[in-house]
mmCIF file of C-alpha atoms and ligand atoms in Angstrom:
data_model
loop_
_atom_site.group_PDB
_atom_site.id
_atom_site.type_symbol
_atom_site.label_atom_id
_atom_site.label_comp_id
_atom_site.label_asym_id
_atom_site.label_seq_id
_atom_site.Cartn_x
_atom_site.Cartn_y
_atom_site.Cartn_z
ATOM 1 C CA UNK A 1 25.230 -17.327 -21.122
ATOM 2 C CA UNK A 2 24.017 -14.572 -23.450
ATOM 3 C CA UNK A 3 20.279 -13.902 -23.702
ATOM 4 C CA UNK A 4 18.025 -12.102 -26.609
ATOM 5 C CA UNK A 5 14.745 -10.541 -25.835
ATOM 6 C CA UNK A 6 12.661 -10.268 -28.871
ATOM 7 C CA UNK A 7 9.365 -8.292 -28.302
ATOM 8 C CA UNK A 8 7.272 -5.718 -29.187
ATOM 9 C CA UNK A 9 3.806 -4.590 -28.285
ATOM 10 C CA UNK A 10 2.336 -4.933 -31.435
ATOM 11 C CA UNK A 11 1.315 -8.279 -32.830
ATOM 12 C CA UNK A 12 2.718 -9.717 -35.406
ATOM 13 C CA UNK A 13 5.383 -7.855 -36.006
ATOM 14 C CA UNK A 14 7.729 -10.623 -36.671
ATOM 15 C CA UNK A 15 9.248 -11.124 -33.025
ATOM 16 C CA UNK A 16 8.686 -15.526 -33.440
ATOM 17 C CA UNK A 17 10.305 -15.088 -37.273
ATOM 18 C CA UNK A 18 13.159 -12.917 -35.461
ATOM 19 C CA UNK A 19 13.340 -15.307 -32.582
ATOM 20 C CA UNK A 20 13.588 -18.545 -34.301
ATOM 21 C CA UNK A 21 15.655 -17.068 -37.252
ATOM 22 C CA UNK A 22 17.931 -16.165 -34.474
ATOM 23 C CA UNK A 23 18.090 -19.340 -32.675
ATOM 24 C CA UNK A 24 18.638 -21.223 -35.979
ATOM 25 C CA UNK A 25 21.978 -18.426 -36.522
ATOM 26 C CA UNK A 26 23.566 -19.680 -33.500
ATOM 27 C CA UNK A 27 22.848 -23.383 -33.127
ATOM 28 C CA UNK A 28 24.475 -23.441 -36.845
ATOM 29 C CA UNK A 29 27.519 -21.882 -35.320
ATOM 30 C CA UNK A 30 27.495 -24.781 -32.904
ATOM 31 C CA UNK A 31 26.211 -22.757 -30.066
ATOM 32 C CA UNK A 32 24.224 -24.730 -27.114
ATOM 33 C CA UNK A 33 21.382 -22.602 -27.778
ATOM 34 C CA UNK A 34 17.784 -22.128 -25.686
ATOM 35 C CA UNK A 35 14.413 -20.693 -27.530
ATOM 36 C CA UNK A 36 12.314 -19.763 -24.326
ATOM 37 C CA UNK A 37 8.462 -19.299 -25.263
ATOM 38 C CA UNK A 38 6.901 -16.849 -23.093
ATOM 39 C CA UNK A 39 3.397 -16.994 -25.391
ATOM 40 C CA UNK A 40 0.427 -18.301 -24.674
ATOM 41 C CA UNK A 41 -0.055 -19.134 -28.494
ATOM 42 C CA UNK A 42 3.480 -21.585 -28.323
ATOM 43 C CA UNK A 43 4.476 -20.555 -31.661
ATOM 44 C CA UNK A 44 8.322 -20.554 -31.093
ATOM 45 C CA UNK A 45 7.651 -24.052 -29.248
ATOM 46 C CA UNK A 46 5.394 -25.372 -32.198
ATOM 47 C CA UNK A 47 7.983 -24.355 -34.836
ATOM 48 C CA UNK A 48 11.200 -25.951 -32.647
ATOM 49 C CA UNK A 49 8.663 -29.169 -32.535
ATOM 50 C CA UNK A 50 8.715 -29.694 -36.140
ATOM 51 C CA UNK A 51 12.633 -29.136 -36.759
ATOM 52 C CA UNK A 52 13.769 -32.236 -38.312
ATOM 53 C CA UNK A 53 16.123 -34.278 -36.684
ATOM 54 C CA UNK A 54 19.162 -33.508 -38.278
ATOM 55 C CA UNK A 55 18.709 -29.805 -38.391
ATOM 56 C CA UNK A 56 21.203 -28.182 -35.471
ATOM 57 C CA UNK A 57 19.611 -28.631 -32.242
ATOM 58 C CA UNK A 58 17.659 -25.771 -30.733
ATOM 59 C CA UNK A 59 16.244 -26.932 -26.956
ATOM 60 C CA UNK A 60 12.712 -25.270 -26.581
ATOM 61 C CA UNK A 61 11.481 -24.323 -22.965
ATOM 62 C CA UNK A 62 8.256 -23.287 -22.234
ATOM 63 C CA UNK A 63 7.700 -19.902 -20.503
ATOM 64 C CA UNK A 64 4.354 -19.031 -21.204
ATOM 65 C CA UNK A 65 3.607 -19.085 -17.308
ATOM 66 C CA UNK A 66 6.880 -18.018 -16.034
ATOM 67 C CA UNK A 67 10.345 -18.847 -15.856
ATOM 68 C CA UNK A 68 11.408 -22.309 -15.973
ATOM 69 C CA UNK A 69 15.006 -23.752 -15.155
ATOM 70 C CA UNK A 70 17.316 -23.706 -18.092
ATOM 71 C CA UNK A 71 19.262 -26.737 -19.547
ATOM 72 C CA UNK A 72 23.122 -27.029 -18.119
ATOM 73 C CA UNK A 73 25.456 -25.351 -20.178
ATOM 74 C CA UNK A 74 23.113 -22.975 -21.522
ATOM 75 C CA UNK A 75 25.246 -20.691 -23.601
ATOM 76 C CA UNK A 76 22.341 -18.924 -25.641
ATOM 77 C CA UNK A 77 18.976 -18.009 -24.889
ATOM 78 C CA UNK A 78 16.826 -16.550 -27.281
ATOM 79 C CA UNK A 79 13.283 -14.799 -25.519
ATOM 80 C CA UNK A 80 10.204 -14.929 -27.672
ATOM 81 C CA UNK A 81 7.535 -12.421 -25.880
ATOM 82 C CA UNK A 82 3.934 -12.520 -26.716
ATOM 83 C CA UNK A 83 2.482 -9.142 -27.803
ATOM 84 C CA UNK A 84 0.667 -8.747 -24.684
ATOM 85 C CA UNK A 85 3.026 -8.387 -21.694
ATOM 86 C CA UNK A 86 2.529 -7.265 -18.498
ATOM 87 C CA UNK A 87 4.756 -4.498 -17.202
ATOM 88 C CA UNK A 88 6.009 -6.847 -14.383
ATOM 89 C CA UNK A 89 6.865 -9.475 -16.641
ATOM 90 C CA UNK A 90 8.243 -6.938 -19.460
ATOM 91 C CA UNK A 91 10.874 -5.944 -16.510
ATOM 92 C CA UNK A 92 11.633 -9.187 -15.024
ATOM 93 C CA UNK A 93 12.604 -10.288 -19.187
ATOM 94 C CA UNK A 94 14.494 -6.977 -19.741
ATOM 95 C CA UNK A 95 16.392 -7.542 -16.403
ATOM 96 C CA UNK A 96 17.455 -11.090 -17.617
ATOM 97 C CA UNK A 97 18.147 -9.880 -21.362
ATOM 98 C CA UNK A 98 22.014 -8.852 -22.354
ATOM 99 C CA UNK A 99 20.249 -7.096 -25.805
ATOM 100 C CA UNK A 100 16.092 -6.198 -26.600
ATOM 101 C CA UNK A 101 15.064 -6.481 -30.464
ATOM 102 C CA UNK A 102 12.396 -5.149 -31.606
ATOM 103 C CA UNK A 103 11.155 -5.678 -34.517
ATOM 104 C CA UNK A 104 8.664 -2.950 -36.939
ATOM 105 C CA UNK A 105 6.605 -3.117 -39.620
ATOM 106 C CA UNK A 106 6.339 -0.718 -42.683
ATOM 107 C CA UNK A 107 3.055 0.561 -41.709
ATOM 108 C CA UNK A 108 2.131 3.952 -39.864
ATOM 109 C CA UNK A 109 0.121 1.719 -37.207
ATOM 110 C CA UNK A 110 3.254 -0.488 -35.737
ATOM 111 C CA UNK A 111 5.462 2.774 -36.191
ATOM 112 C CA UNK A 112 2.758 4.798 -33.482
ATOM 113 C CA UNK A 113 3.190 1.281 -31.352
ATOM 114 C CA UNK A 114 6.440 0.900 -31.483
ATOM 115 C CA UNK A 115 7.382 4.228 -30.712
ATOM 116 C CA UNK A 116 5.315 4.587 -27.570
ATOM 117 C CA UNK A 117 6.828 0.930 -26.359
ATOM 118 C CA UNK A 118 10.038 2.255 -27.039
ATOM 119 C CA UNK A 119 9.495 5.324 -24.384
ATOM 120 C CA UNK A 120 8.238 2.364 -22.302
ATOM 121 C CA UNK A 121 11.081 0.500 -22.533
ATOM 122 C CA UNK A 122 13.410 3.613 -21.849
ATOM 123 C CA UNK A 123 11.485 4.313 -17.945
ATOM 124 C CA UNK A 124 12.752 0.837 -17.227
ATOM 125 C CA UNK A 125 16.281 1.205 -14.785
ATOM 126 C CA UNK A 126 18.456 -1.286 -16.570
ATOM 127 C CA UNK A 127 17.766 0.354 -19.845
ATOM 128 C CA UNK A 128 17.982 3.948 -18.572
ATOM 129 C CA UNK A 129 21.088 3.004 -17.220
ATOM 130 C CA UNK A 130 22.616 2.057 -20.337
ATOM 131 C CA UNK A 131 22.937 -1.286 -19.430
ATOM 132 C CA UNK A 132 20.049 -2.431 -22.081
ATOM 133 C CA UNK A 133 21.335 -1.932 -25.859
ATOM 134 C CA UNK A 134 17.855 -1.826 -27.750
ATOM 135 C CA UNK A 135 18.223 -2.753 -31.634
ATOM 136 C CA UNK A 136 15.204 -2.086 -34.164
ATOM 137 C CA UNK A 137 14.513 -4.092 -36.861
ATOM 138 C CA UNK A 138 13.064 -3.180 -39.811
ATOM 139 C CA UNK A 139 10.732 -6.064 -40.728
ATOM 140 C CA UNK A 140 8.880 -6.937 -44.395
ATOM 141 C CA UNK A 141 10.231 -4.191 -46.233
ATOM 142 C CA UNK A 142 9.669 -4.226 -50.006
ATOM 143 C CA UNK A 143 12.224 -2.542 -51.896
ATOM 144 C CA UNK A 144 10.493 0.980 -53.667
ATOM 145 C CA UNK A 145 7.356 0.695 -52.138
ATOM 146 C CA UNK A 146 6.483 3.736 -50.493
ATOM 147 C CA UNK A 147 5.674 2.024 -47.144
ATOM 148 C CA UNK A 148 9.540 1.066 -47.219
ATOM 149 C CA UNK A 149 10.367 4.572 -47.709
ATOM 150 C CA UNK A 150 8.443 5.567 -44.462
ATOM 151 C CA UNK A 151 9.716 2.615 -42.596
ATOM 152 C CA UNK A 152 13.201 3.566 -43.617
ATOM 153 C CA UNK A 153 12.550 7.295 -42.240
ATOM 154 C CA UNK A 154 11.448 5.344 -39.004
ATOM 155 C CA UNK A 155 14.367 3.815 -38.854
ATOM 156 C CA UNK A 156 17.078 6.845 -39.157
ATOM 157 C CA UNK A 157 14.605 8.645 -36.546
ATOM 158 C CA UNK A 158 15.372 6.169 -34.335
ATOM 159 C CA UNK A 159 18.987 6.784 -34.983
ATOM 160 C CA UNK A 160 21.407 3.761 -33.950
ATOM 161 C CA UNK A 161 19.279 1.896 -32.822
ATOM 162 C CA UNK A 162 17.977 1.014 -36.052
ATOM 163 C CA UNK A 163 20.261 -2.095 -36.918
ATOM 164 C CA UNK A 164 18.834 -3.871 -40.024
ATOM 165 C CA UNK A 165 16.174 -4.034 -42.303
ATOM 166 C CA UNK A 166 14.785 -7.727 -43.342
ATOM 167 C CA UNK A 167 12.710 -8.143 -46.724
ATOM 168 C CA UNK A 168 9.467 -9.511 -47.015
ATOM 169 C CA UNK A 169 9.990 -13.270 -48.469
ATOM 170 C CA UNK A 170 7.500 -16.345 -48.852
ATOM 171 C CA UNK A 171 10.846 -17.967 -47.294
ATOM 172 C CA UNK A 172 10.080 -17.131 -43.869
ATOM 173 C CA UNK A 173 6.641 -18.855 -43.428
ATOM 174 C CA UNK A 174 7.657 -21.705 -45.716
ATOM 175 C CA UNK A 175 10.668 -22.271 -43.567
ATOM 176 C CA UNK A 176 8.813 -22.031 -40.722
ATOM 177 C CA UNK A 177 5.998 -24.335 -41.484
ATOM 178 C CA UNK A 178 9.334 -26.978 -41.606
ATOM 179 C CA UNK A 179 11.021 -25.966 -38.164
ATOM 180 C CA UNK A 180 13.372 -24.652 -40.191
ATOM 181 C CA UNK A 181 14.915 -20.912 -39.924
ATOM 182 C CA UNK A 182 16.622 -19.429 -43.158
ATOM 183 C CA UNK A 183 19.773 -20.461 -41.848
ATOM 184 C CA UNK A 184 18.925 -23.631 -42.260
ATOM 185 C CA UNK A 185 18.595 -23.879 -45.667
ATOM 186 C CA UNK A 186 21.330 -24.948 -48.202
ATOM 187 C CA UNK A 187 19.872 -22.247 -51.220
ATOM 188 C CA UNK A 188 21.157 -19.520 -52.964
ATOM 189 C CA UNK A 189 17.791 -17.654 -52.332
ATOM 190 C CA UNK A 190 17.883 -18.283 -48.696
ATOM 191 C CA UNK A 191 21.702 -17.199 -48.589
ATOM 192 C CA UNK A 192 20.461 -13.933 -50.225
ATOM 193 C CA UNK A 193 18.265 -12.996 -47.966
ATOM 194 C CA UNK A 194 20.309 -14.461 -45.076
ATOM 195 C CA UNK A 195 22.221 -11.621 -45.886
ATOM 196 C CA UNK A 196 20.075 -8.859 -44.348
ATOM 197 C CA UNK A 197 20.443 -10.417 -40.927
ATOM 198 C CA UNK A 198 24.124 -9.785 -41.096
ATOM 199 C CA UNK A 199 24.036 -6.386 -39.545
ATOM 200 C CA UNK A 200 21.888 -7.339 -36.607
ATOM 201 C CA UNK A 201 24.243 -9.973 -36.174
ATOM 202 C CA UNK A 202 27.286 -7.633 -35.895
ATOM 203 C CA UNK A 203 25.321 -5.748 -33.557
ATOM 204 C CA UNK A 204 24.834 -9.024 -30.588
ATOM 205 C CA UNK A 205 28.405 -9.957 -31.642
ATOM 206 C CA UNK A 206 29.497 -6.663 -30.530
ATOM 207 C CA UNK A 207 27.481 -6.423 -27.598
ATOM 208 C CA UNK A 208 28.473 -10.128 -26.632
ATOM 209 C CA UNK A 209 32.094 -9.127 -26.959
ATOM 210 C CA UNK A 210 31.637 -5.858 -24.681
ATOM 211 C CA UNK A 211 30.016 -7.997 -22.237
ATOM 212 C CA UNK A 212 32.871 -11.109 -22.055
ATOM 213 C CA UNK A 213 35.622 -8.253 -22.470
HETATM 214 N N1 ATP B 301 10.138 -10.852 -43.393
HETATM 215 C C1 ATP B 301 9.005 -11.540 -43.571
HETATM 216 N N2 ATP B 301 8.586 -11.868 -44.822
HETATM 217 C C2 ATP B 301 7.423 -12.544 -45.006
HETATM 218 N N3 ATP B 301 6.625 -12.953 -44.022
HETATM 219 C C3 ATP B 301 6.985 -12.661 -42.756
HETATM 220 C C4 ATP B 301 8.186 -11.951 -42.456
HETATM 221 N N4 ATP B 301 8.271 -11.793 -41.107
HETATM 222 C C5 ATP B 301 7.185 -12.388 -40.594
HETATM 223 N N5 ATP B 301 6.405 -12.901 -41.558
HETATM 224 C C6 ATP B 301 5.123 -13.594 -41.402
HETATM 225 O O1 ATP B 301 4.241 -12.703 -40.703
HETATM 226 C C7 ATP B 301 3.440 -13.425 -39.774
HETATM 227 C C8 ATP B 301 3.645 -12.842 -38.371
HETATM 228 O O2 ATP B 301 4.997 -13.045 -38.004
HETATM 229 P P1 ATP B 301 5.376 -13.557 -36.537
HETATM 230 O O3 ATP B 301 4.499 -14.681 -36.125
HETATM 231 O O4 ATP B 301 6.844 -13.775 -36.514
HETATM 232 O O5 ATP B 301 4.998 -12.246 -35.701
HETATM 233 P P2 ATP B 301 4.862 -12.109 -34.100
HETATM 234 O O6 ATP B 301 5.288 -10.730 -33.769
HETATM 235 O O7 ATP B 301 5.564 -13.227 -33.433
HETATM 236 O O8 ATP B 301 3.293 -12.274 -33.901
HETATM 237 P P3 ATP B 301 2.520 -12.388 -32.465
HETATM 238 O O9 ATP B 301 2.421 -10.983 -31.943
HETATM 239 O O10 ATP B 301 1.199 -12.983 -32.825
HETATM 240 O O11 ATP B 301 3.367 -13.267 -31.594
HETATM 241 C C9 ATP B 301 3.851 -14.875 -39.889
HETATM 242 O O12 ATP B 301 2.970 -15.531 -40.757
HETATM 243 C C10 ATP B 301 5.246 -14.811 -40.500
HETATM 244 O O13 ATP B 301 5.573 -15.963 -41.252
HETATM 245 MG MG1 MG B 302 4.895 -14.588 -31.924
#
């Protein structure tokens, strides 16, 4: 089994779009895959309620009190983590995680927040070990805004662990007002902007690769 932790300190920073885009990438590549809900406010498990039925399945478990059992055969599990997370909890989700995302907004307040969570994240032993890639995505940019341009100097501070950069598009709350990630959907538009998760998928291939090799 391979497991994702999305989080992030700061609310709503995109870590449910991130999660259930995710899930949707791997259940269409026929993947048995897992969205775990570790937030009080169930979005992930709302959204995976109102997938239709022939969309490709995506098994939602509830871990907004703790860990639950996983289904058999697990082979992906995708973590969505609640803004506020308790250091205990924060470790016992990093030590279960093969990769951390964390998603940022263009905007000089989840920068600050992100940074600090990211020194955080680095105390913790699996991470300062190595064993912990951390990937930072770029979330809601807007092409020649000036908030992009600071987000984008965010990014390259943060060296490689800046993976990809996702556009701001009506797409993602429309598509997930319909249990529906942008993988999901048969458009041209959604293909387009499918495109921008490309990178950060490279970057779990790679890392799921390392890990089987
Ligand atoms: N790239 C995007 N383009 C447009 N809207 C987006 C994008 N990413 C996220 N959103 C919207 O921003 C809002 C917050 O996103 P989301 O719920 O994924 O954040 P979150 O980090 O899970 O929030 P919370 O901390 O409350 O759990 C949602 O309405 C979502 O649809
Ligand atoms: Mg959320």
């Amino acid at each position: 089994m391979f497991t994702i932790l999305v989080t992030n300190t700061k609310g709503g920073c995109g870590k449910t779009t991130i999660a259930t885009g995710l899930a949707g990438a791997f259940a269409q590549t026929g993947w048995r895959t897992v969205l775990a809900d570790c937030d009080r406010q169930k979005s992930s498990l709302g959204w995976a309620s109102r997938r239709p039925a022939g969309a490709p399945a995506i098994t939602p478990v509830n871990w907004s009190k703790d860990t639950q059992p996983l289904p058999p055969k697990t082979q992906l599990l995708v973590i969505d983590s609640p803004a506020a997370l308790k250091r205990k909890r924060l470790d016992e989700l990093v030590r279960i995680a093969d990769v951390v995302i964390l998603p940022v907004l263009p905007s000089v307040f989840d920068e600050t927040t992100t940074r600090r969570f990211l020194s955080t994240l680095d105390k913790l032993k699996p991470v300062r070990k190595g064993k912990r890639p951390i990937a930072v995505v770029g979330n809601r940019m807007r092409a020649r805004t000036r908030t992009a341009a600071r987000l984008n100097k965010f990014m390259s501070e943060v060296g490689q662990r800046s993976v990809a950069s996702l556009r701001d598009t009506q797409l993602y709350p429309a598509s997930a007002a319909a249990g529906l990630s942008l993988f999901d959907l048969a458009t041209r538009r959604a293909a387009n902007f499918v495109d921008d998760w490309q990178p950060l998928l490279s970057f779990i291939d790679e890392i799921k690769a390392l890990r089987e090799g």
